[in-house]
Short mmCIF file of C-alpha atoms in Angstrom, two decimals:
data_model
loop_
_atom_site.label_atom_id
_atom_site.label_comp_id
_atom_site.label_asym_id
_atom_site.label_seq_id
_atom_site.Cartn_x
_atom_site.Cartn_y
_atom_site.Cartn_z
CA UNK A 9 0.00 0.00 0.00
CA UNK A 10 1.26 3.45 -0.85
CA UNK A 11 2.11 5.72 2.05
CA UNK A 12 0.12 8.41 0.27
CA UNK A 13 -3.24 6.72 -0.24
CA UNK A 14 -5.56 8.42 -2.67
CA UNK A 15 -9.29 8.48 -2.15
CA UNK A 16 -12.10 9.60 -4.42
CA UNK A 17 -12.21 13.07 -2.86
CA UNK A 18 -8.56 13.60 -3.62
CA UNK A 19 -9.07 12.53 -7.25
CA UNK A 20 -11.93 15.05 -7.50
CA UNK A 21 -9.75 17.76 -5.95
CA UNK A 22 -6.87 17.16 -8.38
CA UNK A 23 -9.34 17.09 -11.29
CA UNK A 24 -10.61 20.48 -10.17
CA UNK A 25 -7.07 21.87 -9.98
CA UNK A 26 -6.42 20.51 -13.49
CA UNK A 27 -9.73 21.87 -14.84
CA UNK A 28 -10.91 18.49 -16.08
CA UNK A 29 -14.43 17.34 -15.19
CA UNK A 30 -14.79 13.63 -14.42
CA UNK A 31 -17.91 11.52 -14.26
CA UNK A 32 -18.41 9.21 -11.28
CA UNK A 33 -17.23 6.12 -13.20
CA UNK A 34 -13.98 7.88 -14.05
CA UNK A 35 -13.49 8.97 -10.42
CA UNK A 36 -13.87 5.38 -9.30
CA UNK A 37 -11.59 4.00 -12.00
CA UNK A 38 -8.88 6.62 -11.42
CA UNK A 39 -8.98 6.16 -7.64
CA UNK A 40 -8.09 2.48 -8.03
CA UNK A 41 -5.51 3.05 -10.77
CA UNK A 42 -3.82 5.98 -9.01
CA UNK A 43 -3.29 3.84 -5.90
CA UNK A 44 -1.35 1.29 -8.00
CA UNK A 45 0.59 3.87 -9.98
CA UNK A 46 1.52 6.03 -6.98
CA UNK A 47 2.60 2.95 -5.06
CA UNK A 48 4.94 2.18 -7.94
CA UNK A 49 6.24 5.78 -7.88
CA UNK A 50 7.15 5.29 -4.21
CA UNK A 51 10.23 3.45 -5.52
CA UNK A 52 11.68 6.93 -6.01
CA UNK A 53 12.06 7.17 -2.22
CA UNK A 54 15.10 4.89 -2.57
CA UNK A 55 16.88 7.17 -5.06
CA UNK A 56 20.10 8.48 -3.48
CA UNK A 57 20.85 12.19 -3.22
CA UNK A 58 22.50 13.00 -6.51
CA UNK A 59 24.79 15.86 -7.28
CA UNK A 60 23.00 17.34 -10.28
CA UNK A 61 25.73 18.84 -12.39
CA UNK A 62 23.79 20.77 -14.98
CA UNK A 63 25.71 21.82 -18.05
CA UNK A 64 23.15 24.39 -19.01
CA UNK A 65 23.92 27.60 -20.87
CA UNK A 66 21.62 30.46 -21.68
CA UNK A 67 20.82 30.83 -25.35
CA UNK A 68 20.35 34.50 -26.23
CA UNK A 69 19.35 36.24 -29.42
CA UNK A 70 18.87 39.88 -30.36
CA UNK A 71 15.38 41.10 -29.58
CA UNK A 72 14.40 42.03 -33.11
CA UNK A 73 10.96 42.42 -34.58
CA UNK A 74 10.10 39.75 -37.12
CA UNK A 75 6.99 38.53 -38.83
CA UNK A 76 4.64 36.45 -36.73
CA UNK A 77 1.15 35.20 -37.41
CA UNK A 78 -1.33 37.68 -38.83
CA UNK A 79 -4.36 38.46 -36.70
CA UNK A 80 -6.48 36.47 -39.14
CA UNK A 81 -4.18 33.45 -38.87
CA UNK A 82 -4.10 33.67 -35.08
CA UNK A 83 -7.89 33.67 -34.93
CA UNK A 84 -8.38 31.04 -37.62
CA UNK A 85 -8.84 28.12 -35.19
CA UNK A 86 -11.01 29.87 -32.59
CA UNK A 87 -14.57 28.62 -32.14
CA UNK A 88 -15.83 32.17 -31.66
CA UNK A 89 -14.34 35.55 -32.47
CA UNK A 90 -15.65 39.10 -32.42
CA UNK A 91 -14.10 42.24 -33.91
CA UNK A 92 -10.71 40.57 -34.23
CA UNK A 93 -10.69 39.18 -30.68
CA UNK A 94 -11.03 35.69 -29.23
CA UNK A 95 -14.39 35.26 -27.58
CA UNK A 96 -14.54 33.31 -24.31
CA UNK A 97 -17.53 31.75 -22.57
CA UNK A 98 -20.33 34.14 -21.61
CA UNK A 99 -20.10 34.69 -17.85
CA UNK A 100 -23.72 35.57 -17.18
CA UNK B 23 -8.67 -3.97 -44.83
CA UNK B 24 -7.08 -0.63 -44.06
CA UNK B 25 -4.48 -0.48 -41.31
CA UNK B 26 -5.79 2.96 -40.24
CA UNK B 27 -2.22 4.25 -40.37
CA UNK B 28 -3.34 7.76 -41.34
CA UNK B 29 -5.67 10.19 -39.61
CA UNK B 30 -5.63 12.53 -42.63
CA UNK B 31 -4.66 11.28 -46.06
CA UNK B 32 -3.69 14.19 -48.27
CA UNK B 33 -0.74 14.72 -50.57
CA UNK B 34 1.52 17.77 -50.38
CA UNK B 35 3.89 17.72 -53.33
CA UNK B 36 7.17 19.60 -53.29
CA UNK B 37 8.73 21.04 -56.43
CA UNK B 38 12.14 21.29 -54.84
CA UNK B 39 14.89 19.05 -56.03
CA UNK B 40 16.76 17.62 -53.09
CA UNK B 41 17.90 14.47 -51.33
CA UNK B 42 14.29 13.41 -50.73
CA UNK B 43 12.95 14.14 -54.24
CA UNK B 44 10.55 11.38 -55.25
CA UNK B 45 10.23 10.08 -51.67
CA UNK B 46 6.86 9.82 -49.98
CA UNK B 47 6.76 10.66 -46.28
CA UNK B 48 4.17 10.13 -43.54
CA UNK B 49 4.27 12.81 -40.84
CA UNK B 50 3.10 12.05 -37.31
CA UNK B 51 -0.02 14.02 -36.53
CA UNK B 52 1.50 16.03 -33.67
CA UNK B 53 3.88 17.81 -36.10
CA UNK B 54 2.39 21.04 -37.49
CA UNK B 55 1.67 21.19 -41.22
CA UNK B 56 0.48 24.53 -42.60
CA UNK B 57 -3.07 24.24 -43.93
CA UNK B 58 -3.25 20.51 -43.16
CA UNK B 59 -5.25 19.34 -40.13
CA UNK B 60 -3.07 18.31 -37.18
CA UNK B 61 -5.02 16.46 -34.48
CA UNK B 62 -2.49 14.86 -32.12
CA UNK B 63 -4.85 11.86 -32.25
CA UNK B 64 -7.25 13.84 -30.05
CA UNK B 65 -10.90 14.85 -30.37
CA UNK B 66 -9.74 18.12 -28.78
CA UNK B 67 -7.91 19.05 -31.99
CA UNK B 68 -10.18 17.27 -34.49
CA UNK B 69 -10.59 20.48 -36.50
CA UNK B 70 -7.28 22.22 -35.76
CA UNK B 71 -5.47 23.47 -38.88
CA UNK B 72 -2.02 24.95 -38.12
CA UNK B 73 -1.27 28.34 -39.69
CA UNK B 74 2.43 27.45 -39.97
CA UNK B 75 4.82 24.57 -40.69
CA UNK B 76 7.07 22.90 -38.13
CA UNK B 77 10.76 23.43 -38.91
CA UNK B 78 11.13 19.74 -39.78
CA UNK B 79 8.26 20.01 -42.28
CA UNK B 80 9.91 23.03 -43.94
CA UNK B 81 13.08 20.96 -44.20
CA UNK B 82 11.22 18.00 -45.74
CA UNK B 83 9.69 20.29 -48.36
CA UNK B 84 13.03 21.94 -49.09
CA UNK B 85 14.52 18.47 -49.57
CA UNK B 86 11.90 17.65 -52.21
CA UNK B 87 9.84 15.16 -50.18
CA UNK B 88 6.17 14.48 -50.89
CA UNK B 89 4.10 14.38 -47.71
CA UNK B 90 1.41 11.71 -48.11
CA UNK B 91 -0.56 12.17 -44.92
CA UNK B 92 -0.70 12.66 -41.20
CA UNK B 93 0.01 9.46 -39.31
CA UNK B 94 -2.13 8.02 -36.53
CA UNK B 95 -0.78 8.12 -32.99
CA UNK B 96 -1.70 7.65 -29.35
CA UNK B 97 -3.55 10.75 -28.15
CA UNK B 98 -0.93 13.49 -27.60
CA UNK B 99 1.73 10.74 -27.76
CA UNK B 100 0.48 9.15 -24.55
CA UNK B 101 0.56 5.41 -25.11
CA UNK B 102 2.57 2.43 -26.25
CA UNK B 103 0.10 0.88 -28.70
CA UNK B 104 -1.61 3.66 -30.77
CA UNK B 105 -4.89 2.43 -29.26
CA UNK B 106 -5.52 5.67 -27.32
CA UNK B 107 -6.06 7.57 -30.59
CA UNK B 108 -9.47 9.22 -30.82
CA UNK B 109 -9.46 8.09 -34.47
CA UNK B 110 -9.30 4.36 -33.75
CA UNK B 111 -6.41 1.92 -33.38
CA UNK B 112 -3.83 1.24 -36.11
CA UNK B 113 -3.18 -2.39 -37.02
CA UNK B 114 0.27 -3.91 -37.24
CA UNK B 115 0.91 -4.78 -40.91
CA UNK B 116 2.99 -7.81 -39.86
CA UNK B 117 0.00 -9.30 -38.01
CA UNK B 118 -3.25 -7.35 -38.11
CA UNK B 119 -4.45 -8.79 -34.79
CA UNK B 120 -1.54 -7.01 -33.08
CA UNK B 121 -0.80 -3.40 -32.16
CA UNK B 122 1.88 -1.53 -34.13
CA UNK B 123 3.37 -0.11 -30.93
CA UNK B 124 3.23 3.53 -30.06
CA UNK B 125 2.90 6.28 -29.84
CA UNK B 126 4.12 6.77 -33.46
CA UNK B 127 2.26 3.61 -34.54
CA UNK B 128 0.78 5.08 -37.71
CA UNK B 129 4.21 6.25 -38.88
CA UNK B 130 5.83 2.83 -38.39
CA UNK B 131 2.87 0.91 -39.83
CA UNK B 132 2.80 3.14 -42.93
CA UNK B 133 6.50 2.48 -43.60
CA UNK B 134 6.25 -1.27 -42.86
CA UNK B 135 3.26 -1.62 -45.21
CA UNK B 136 4.83 0.45 -47.98
CA UNK B 137 2.16 3.17 -47.68
CA UNK B 138 5.04 5.65 -47.32
CA UNK B 139 8.76 5.36 -48.13
CA UNK B 140 9.72 7.11 -44.89
CA UNK B 141 8.08 8.66 -41.84
CA UNK B 142 8.61 11.15 -39.07
CA UNK B 143 7.70 10.19 -35.52
CA UNK B 144 8.35 11.74 -32.15
CA UNK B 145 9.94 10.00 -29.17
CA UNK B 146 9.26 11.13 -25.60
CA UNK B 147 9.88 7.77 -23.90
CA UNK B 148 10.24 5.31 -26.76
CA UNK B 149 7.51 6.43 -29.16
CA UNK B 150 9.69 6.02 -32.27
CA UNK B 151 11.70 2.97 -31.20
CA UNK B 152 8.77 0.90 -29.87
CA UNK B 153 6.65 1.01 -33.06
CA UNK B 154 9.77 0.56 -35.20
CA UNK B 155 10.54 -2.63 -33.23
CA UNK B 156 6.94 -3.91 -33.33
CA UNK B 157 6.56 -3.30 -37.10
CA UNK B 158 10.01 -4.56 -38.13
CA UNK B 159 11.43 -1.24 -39.36
CA UNK B 160 14.21 1.14 -38.27
CA UNK B 161 13.65 4.14 -35.97
CA UNK B 162 16.04 6.71 -34.52
CA UNK B 163 15.55 8.81 -31.39
CA UNK B 164 18.13 11.60 -31.83
CA UNK B 165 20.20 13.22 -29.10
CA UNK B 166 18.15 15.90 -27.33
CA UNK B 167 18.75 19.16 -29.21
CA UNK B 168 19.79 17.62 -32.54
CA UNK B 169 16.39 18.20 -34.18
CA UNK B 170 14.20 21.29 -33.81
CA UNK B 171 10.95 20.88 -31.88
CA UNK B 172 9.48 24.08 -33.32
CA UNK B 173 5.95 23.17 -34.44
CA UNK B 174 5.88 19.87 -32.51
CA UNK B 175 2.80 20.08 -30.29
CA UNK B 176 4.33 19.64 -26.86
CA UNK B 177 3.75 16.72 -24.49
CA UNK B 178 6.94 16.69 -22.38
CA UNK B 179 9.43 19.22 -23.72
CA UNK B 180 12.49 18.13 -21.76
CA UNK B 181 12.27 14.56 -23.06
CA UNK B 182 11.00 14.61 -26.63
CA UNK B 183 12.66 14.64 -30.02
CA UNK B 184 11.37 14.25 -33.57
CA UNK B 185 13.09 11.44 -35.46
CA UNK B 186 13.00 9.27 -38.60
CA UNK B 187 11.44 5.87 -39.34
CA UNK B 188 12.55 3.96 -42.46
CA UNK B 189 12.88 0.42 -43.86
CA UNK B 190 16.69 0.59 -43.62
CA UNK B 191 19.31 2.10 -41.33
CA UNK B 192 20.77 4.09 -44.21
CA UNK B 193 17.32 5.44 -45.14
CA UNK B 194 16.62 6.53 -41.56
CA UNK B 195 20.05 8.16 -41.30
CA UNK B 196 19.52 10.04 -44.57
CA UNK B 197 16.20 11.41 -43.32
CA UNK B 198 17.90 12.42 -40.06
CA UNK B 199 20.49 14.31 -42.13
CA UNK B 200 17.65 16.37 -43.64
CA UNK B 201 15.95 17.32 -40.36
CA UNK B 202 18.97 17.67 -38.02
CA UNK B 203 20.71 20.94 -37.21
CA UNK B 204 20.26 24.21 -35.37
CA UNK B 205 17.08 26.29 -35.54
CA UNK B 206 16.83 29.76 -34.04
CA UNK B 207 13.18 29.08 -33.23
CA UNK B 208 14.15 26.29 -30.81
CA UNK B 209 16.72 27.49 -28.25
CA UNK B 210 17.56 23.90 -27.22
CA UNK B 211 18.95 23.00 -30.64
CA UNK B 212 22.68 22.59 -31.10
CA UNK B 213 25.22 23.31 -33.83
CA UNK B 214 25.95 19.60 -33.94
CA UNK B 215 24.24 18.10 -36.95
CA UNK B 216 24.43 21.26 -39.08
CA UNK B 217 26.39 19.51 -41.84
CA UNK B 218 25.79 15.94 -40.80
CA UNK B 219 26.35 12.92 -43.00
CA UNK B 220 24.92 10.13 -40.88
CA UNK B 221 23.88 8.16 -43.98
CA UNK B 222 27.46 7.46 -45.00
CA UNK B 223 28.14 6.03 -41.53
CA UNK B 224 25.88 3.09 -42.45
CA UNK B 225 28.88 1.12 -43.72
CA UNK B 226 28.47 -1.95 -41.55
CA UNK B 227 32.00 -1.72 -40.16
CA UNK B 228 31.98 -2.85 -36.53
CA UNK B 229 35.56 -4.12 -36.35
CA UNK B 230 36.80 -3.29 -32.83
CA UNK B 231 33.45 -1.89 -31.63
CA UNK B 232 32.82 -2.51 -27.93
CA UNK B 233 29.22 -3.11 -26.85
CA UNK B 234 27.94 -2.99 -23.28
CA UNK B 235 24.82 -4.92 -22.34
CA UNK B 236 23.04 -3.50 -19.27
CA UNK B 237 21.87 -6.63 -17.46
CA UNK B 238 18.92 -4.68 -16.01
CA UNK B 239 17.52 -4.27 -19.54
CA UNK B 240 17.72 -7.93 -20.54
CA UNK B 241 16.56 -9.66 -17.37
CA UNK B 242 12.84 -10.28 -17.41
CA UNK B 243 12.47 -10.01 -21.18
CA UNK B 244 10.29 -12.49 -23.03
CA UNK B 245 12.26 -15.66 -23.78
CA UNK B 246 11.90 -15.45 -27.55
CA UNK B 247 12.90 -11.76 -27.52
CA UNK B 248 15.96 -12.54 -25.41
CA UNK B 249 16.99 -15.33 -27.77
CA UNK B 250 16.76 -13.07 -30.83
CA UNK B 251 18.70 -10.38 -28.93
CA UNK B 252 21.65 -12.65 -28.08
CA UNK B 253 21.68 -14.05 -31.62
CA UNK B 254 22.05 -10.50 -32.95
CA UNK B 255 24.94 -9.80 -30.57
CA UNK B 256 26.67 -13.03 -31.59
CA UNK B 257 26.29 -11.94 -35.19
CA UNK B 258 27.93 -8.58 -34.40
CA UNK B 259 30.71 -10.42 -32.58
CA UNK B 260 31.29 -12.56 -35.68
CA UNK B 261 31.76 -9.30 -37.62
CA UNK B 262 34.52 -8.08 -35.27
CA UNK B 263 32.66 -6.39 -32.41
CA UNK B 264 32.98 -7.51 -28.81
CA UNK B 265 30.41 -7.34 -26.02
CA UNK B 266 30.25 -7.67 -22.28
CA UNK B 267 27.63 -7.12 -19.61
CA UNK B 268 27.51 -3.92 -17.57
CA UNK B 269 25.40 -2.95 -14.57
CA UNK B 270 23.40 0.28 -14.30
CA UNK B 271 21.51 0.21 -10.99
CA UNK B 272 19.77 3.56 -11.60
CA UNK B 273 17.81 2.04 -14.47
CA UNK B 274 15.51 0.26 -12.01
CA UNK B 275 14.08 3.68 -11.13
CA UNK B 276 13.87 5.00 -14.69
CA UNK B 277 10.22 4.12 -15.42
CA UNK B 278 8.97 5.81 -12.24
CA UNK B 279 11.16 8.86 -12.84
CA UNK B 280 10.15 9.07 -16.48
CA UNK B 281 6.42 8.94 -15.81
CA UNK B 282 6.55 11.49 -12.98
CA UNK B 283 8.48 13.95 -15.17
CA UNK B 284 6.49 13.32 -18.35
CA UNK B 285 3.12 13.59 -16.57
CA UNK B 286 4.19 16.74 -14.74
CA UNK B 287 5.26 18.41 -17.97
CA UNK B 288 2.08 17.20 -19.68
CA UNK B 289 -0.15 18.68 -16.98
CA UNK B 290 1.42 22.06 -17.67
CA UNK B 291 1.60 21.78 -21.48
CA UNK B 292 -1.97 20.61 -21.94
CA UNK B 293 -3.34 23.45 -19.79
CA UNK B 294 -3.44 25.52 -22.99
CA UNK B 295 -6.34 23.52 -24.40
CA UNK B 296 -9.31 25.52 -23.16
CA UNK B 297 -11.33 25.60 -26.39
CA UNK B 298 -11.07 29.38 -26.77
CA UNK B 299 -8.10 29.97 -29.09
CA UNK B 300 -8.21 26.52 -30.68
CA UNK B 301 -9.63 23.11 -29.92
CA UNK B 302 -13.06 21.85 -28.93
CA UNK B 303 -14.98 24.49 -27.00
CA UNK B 304 -18.24 22.69 -26.36
CA UNK B 305 -19.88 26.13 -26.33
CA UNK B 306 -20.37 26.14 -22.53
CA UNK B 307 -21.17 29.34 -20.70
CA UNK B 308 -20.89 30.58 -17.12
CA UNK B 309 -17.87 30.39 -14.78
CA UNK B 310 -14.81 30.04 -17.00
CA UNK B 311 -13.16 27.37 -14.90
CA UNK B 312 -16.30 25.24 -15.10
CA UNK B 313 -16.73 25.87 -18.83
CA UNK B 314 -13.11 24.90 -19.54
CA UNK B 315 -13.34 21.81 -17.30
CA UNK B 316 -16.38 20.61 -19.26
CA UNK B 317 -14.73 21.29 -22.63
CA UNK B 318 -11.64 19.38 -21.49
CA UNK B 319 -13.74 16.46 -20.20
CA UNK B 320 -15.19 16.10 -23.70
CA UNK B 321 -12.01 16.76 -25.65
CA UNK B 322 -9.57 14.48 -23.83
CA UNK B 323 -9.54 10.68 -23.66
CA UNK B 324 -8.89 8.59 -20.53
CA UNK B 325 -5.12 8.21 -20.82
CA UNK B 326 -4.65 11.94 -21.33
CA UNK B 327 -6.86 12.75 -18.33
CA UNK B 328 -4.97 10.17 -16.27
CA UNK B 329 -1.62 11.76 -17.05
CA UNK B 330 -2.81 15.36 -16.58
CA UNK B 331 -4.25 14.46 -13.17
CA UNK B 332 -1.24 12.46 -11.99
CA UNK B 333 1.09 15.24 -13.18
CA UNK B 334 -0.99 17.84 -11.36
CA UNK B 335 -0.84 15.65 -8.26
CA UNK B 336 2.95 15.18 -8.49
CA UNK B 337 3.46 18.94 -8.68
CA UNK B 338 0.91 19.89 -6.04
CA UNK B 339 1.74 21.34 -2.62
CA UNK B 340 3.03 18.66 -0.28
CA UNK B 341 3.90 16.15 -3.01
CA UNK B 342 6.34 18.07 -5.20
CA UNK B 343 9.43 17.07 -3.18
CA UNK B 344 8.33 13.44 -2.87
CA UNK B 345 7.65 12.90 -6.55
CA UNK B 346 8.95 15.59 -8.90
CA UNK B 347 12.16 16.48 -7.05
CA UNK B 348 13.04 12.80 -6.49
CA UNK B 349 12.36 12.07 -10.16
CA UNK B 350 14.84 14.79 -11.12
CA UNK B 351 17.39 13.17 -8.79
CA UNK B 352 16.74 9.84 -10.49
CA UNK B 353 17.17 11.48 -13.88
CA UNK B 354 20.58 12.85 -12.89
CA UNK B 355 21.52 9.42 -11.50
CA UNK B 356 20.55 7.72 -14.77
CA UNK B 357 22.69 10.24 -16.69
CA UNK B 358 25.66 9.51 -14.45
CA UNK B 359 25.25 5.75 -14.93
CA UNK B 360 25.27 6.22 -18.71
CA UNK B 361 28.34 8.48 -18.52
CA UNK B 362 30.22 5.82 -16.53
CA UNK B 363 29.16 3.07 -18.91
CA UNK B 364 30.38 5.02 -21.93
CA UNK B 365 33.85 5.31 -20.38
CA UNK B 366 34.33 1.62 -21.28
CA UNK B 367 32.09 0.93 -24.26
CA UNK B 368 31.17 2.55 -27.60
CA UNK B 369 27.50 1.61 -27.57
CA UNK B 370 25.01 -0.05 -25.24
CA UNK B 371 22.62 -2.73 -26.49
CA UNK B 372 19.29 -4.11 -25.28
CA UNK B 373 16.08 -5.47 -26.71
CA UNK B 374 14.06 -2.38 -27.76
CA UNK B 375 10.92 -3.83 -26.21
CA UNK B 376 10.98 -6.61 -23.60
CA UNK B 377 7.98 -8.27 -25.25
CA UNK B 378 6.63 -8.99 -28.74
CA UNK B 379 3.73 -6.80 -30.04
CA UNK B 380 0.62 -6.98 -27.84
CA UNK B 381 -2.68 -8.22 -29.19
CA UNK B 382 -5.13 -5.41 -29.98
CA UNK B 383 -7.10 -4.59 -26.82
CA UNK B 384 -4.86 -6.69 -24.59
CA UNK B 385 -3.44 -3.95 -22.42
CA UNK B 386 -5.95 -1.10 -22.35
CA UNK B 387 -7.34 -1.84 -18.88
CA UNK B 388 -4.11 -1.75 -16.93
CA UNK B 389 -2.17 1.49 -17.38
CA UNK B 390 0.65 0.56 -15.02
CA UNK B 391 1.42 -2.64 -16.96
CA UNK B 392 1.55 -0.54 -20.11
CA UNK B 393 3.98 1.93 -18.51
CA UNK B 394 6.28 -0.93 -17.46
CA UNK B 395 6.59 -2.04 -21.10
CA UNK B 396 8.62 1.16 -21.68
CA UNK B 397 11.40 0.04 -19.31
CA UNK B 398 14.09 -0.27 -21.98
CA UNK B 399 13.37 2.93 -23.89
CA UNK B 400 12.72 5.60 -21.23
CA UNK B 401 16.24 5.67 -19.71
CA UNK B 402 17.53 7.04 -23.04
CA UNK B 403 15.16 10.03 -22.95
CA UNK B 404 16.01 10.77 -19.31
CA UNK B 405 19.70 10.91 -20.30
CA UNK B 406 19.09 12.94 -23.53
CA UNK B 407 20.98 10.29 -25.56
CA UNK B 408 20.58 8.97 -29.12
CA UNK B 409 19.29 5.46 -29.76
CA UNK B 410 18.23 3.38 -32.74
CA UNK B 411 15.96 0.37 -33.05
CA UNK B 412 16.88 -2.04 -35.83
CA UNK B 413 15.09 -5.29 -36.75
CA UNK B 414 16.86 -8.30 -35.23
CA UNK B 415 15.00 -11.44 -36.12
CA UNK B 416 11.65 -12.71 -34.97
CA UNK B 417 9.93 -14.60 -32.23
CA UNK B 418 6.95 -16.74 -33.28
CA UNK B 419 6.68 -14.79 -36.52
CA UNK B 420 6.66 -11.37 -34.79
CA UNK B 421 9.44 -8.78 -35.19
CA UNK B 422 12.06 -8.21 -32.50
CA UNK B 423 13.95 -4.91 -32.29
CA UNK B 424 17.53 -4.42 -31.14
CA UNK B 425 18.16 -1.09 -29.42
CA UNK B 426 21.62 0.48 -29.70
CA UNK B 427 22.27 3.50 -27.48
CA UNK B 428 25.12 5.94 -28.14
CA UNK B 429 26.83 8.73 -26.21
CA UNK B 430 25.59 12.31 -26.67
CA UNK B 431 25.70 13.22 -30.39
CA UNK B 432 27.01 9.71 -31.13
CA UNK B 433 24.53 9.22 -34.00
CA UNK B 434 27.25 8.04 -36.40
CA UNK B 435 28.29 5.29 -34.01
CA UNK B 436 24.80 3.88 -33.55
CA UNK B 437 24.06 4.13 -37.28
CA UNK B 438 27.27 2.24 -38.06
CA UNK B 439 26.58 -0.47 -35.48
CA UNK B 440 22.95 -0.86 -36.55
CA UNK B 441 23.90 -1.15 -40.21
CA UNK B 442 26.01 -4.19 -39.32
CA UNK B 443 22.92 -5.84 -37.83
CA UNK B 444 21.36 -5.67 -41.32
CA UNK B 445 24.32 -7.55 -42.85
#
């Protein structure tokens, strides 16, 4: 058993954080599956402290204006637009 | 019967004369093609038409290639069988009751069936090498930074690379030559590969090559797979290579580390799909969070929801240090183990997949079992290394893939070694 057991309420809470609605069947299915998967992830507890030697370098470029998408292109995949803007859900 | 290798079948001819003139290419459907629908295998993007080309697509066109369609894939690359596609499973052309592997299953199946001469896939944890192995073709996962990811719809940025699938090692290497090299629109690309000639490394010369075999990646493999694997190594030995076993203890933690990192990155990357700028909106009204949550419930399939939720969990307050931070430690440990191994050997070898291709439908109910099937491929992505899968015999009539892993930017070495397997 995982030392971080997951119950249905926790699955619902995470789904809310992730902005994904679930139906009750999915909550039930995920609760069972997450217990198995998180128990498997507990193996990471045994990973030793590792000296992470990152060989990272910043990649810089001049901040120059160049052509991007046109407004029409940028809007071309939106479900709803108005006056050249994206249109979100109606709040009330 | 159709294999369902393509989500969208449409031909884009190129007038350019180049190394790929006259070649037909299938492009995985998470790689942006201007004016040609790009779905990521998801209902969320069923009607999404990119307004621009990915850098790799520009390079294909400049090289004279003819794009013949957008290849089927697991939804957003999340799967090992191509069965999580919202557009139905792809069949394995070698045995149509089996999966082609995934997530680039459509790409590999198209090449294996001759529906395309070549294909592009993407590999986040094995998604090029697995389907190449299952369909009996060649696939290369390049060193991280060798190929531009500009226009690749992101799943897990720190792990993924676009790479070639082809019937032969030389063909795959030649396609890699076309797409490799720096791109100022992807800051993680590298000067390495700018004037590459990987194709000419496919000369089959393995005289004096030393091969390490990580015992952790052979133990537990299916018996028939293991037999084909050792036969291939004996064949390489007969051609002048030598091999010995090595131990890489960190690899035991690679699957857990990989999934924590990939899911965490996915939970962030897929937050952009709210149905407003692109994607399925559902037309809901009211509180935006509720409207987006309903649109995302409809647009995403189970495996995608599973990974978004687990990634959100792994990054959430109280669990970040336990999961995400430890996974990063494991990733650094895996890199160190590879570095040590490459002090003594030129390449590392393992079966690409520990098992032969699954039967269609066999593994959909148990996600953890599916994740464990990626044990041999994910360590390579964690360590940013190049690897190739090359056909190495059969077990009970089904293809077996040999994986050869090279040091950073060691593409020539793995191409050379793999070409000897074809001899």
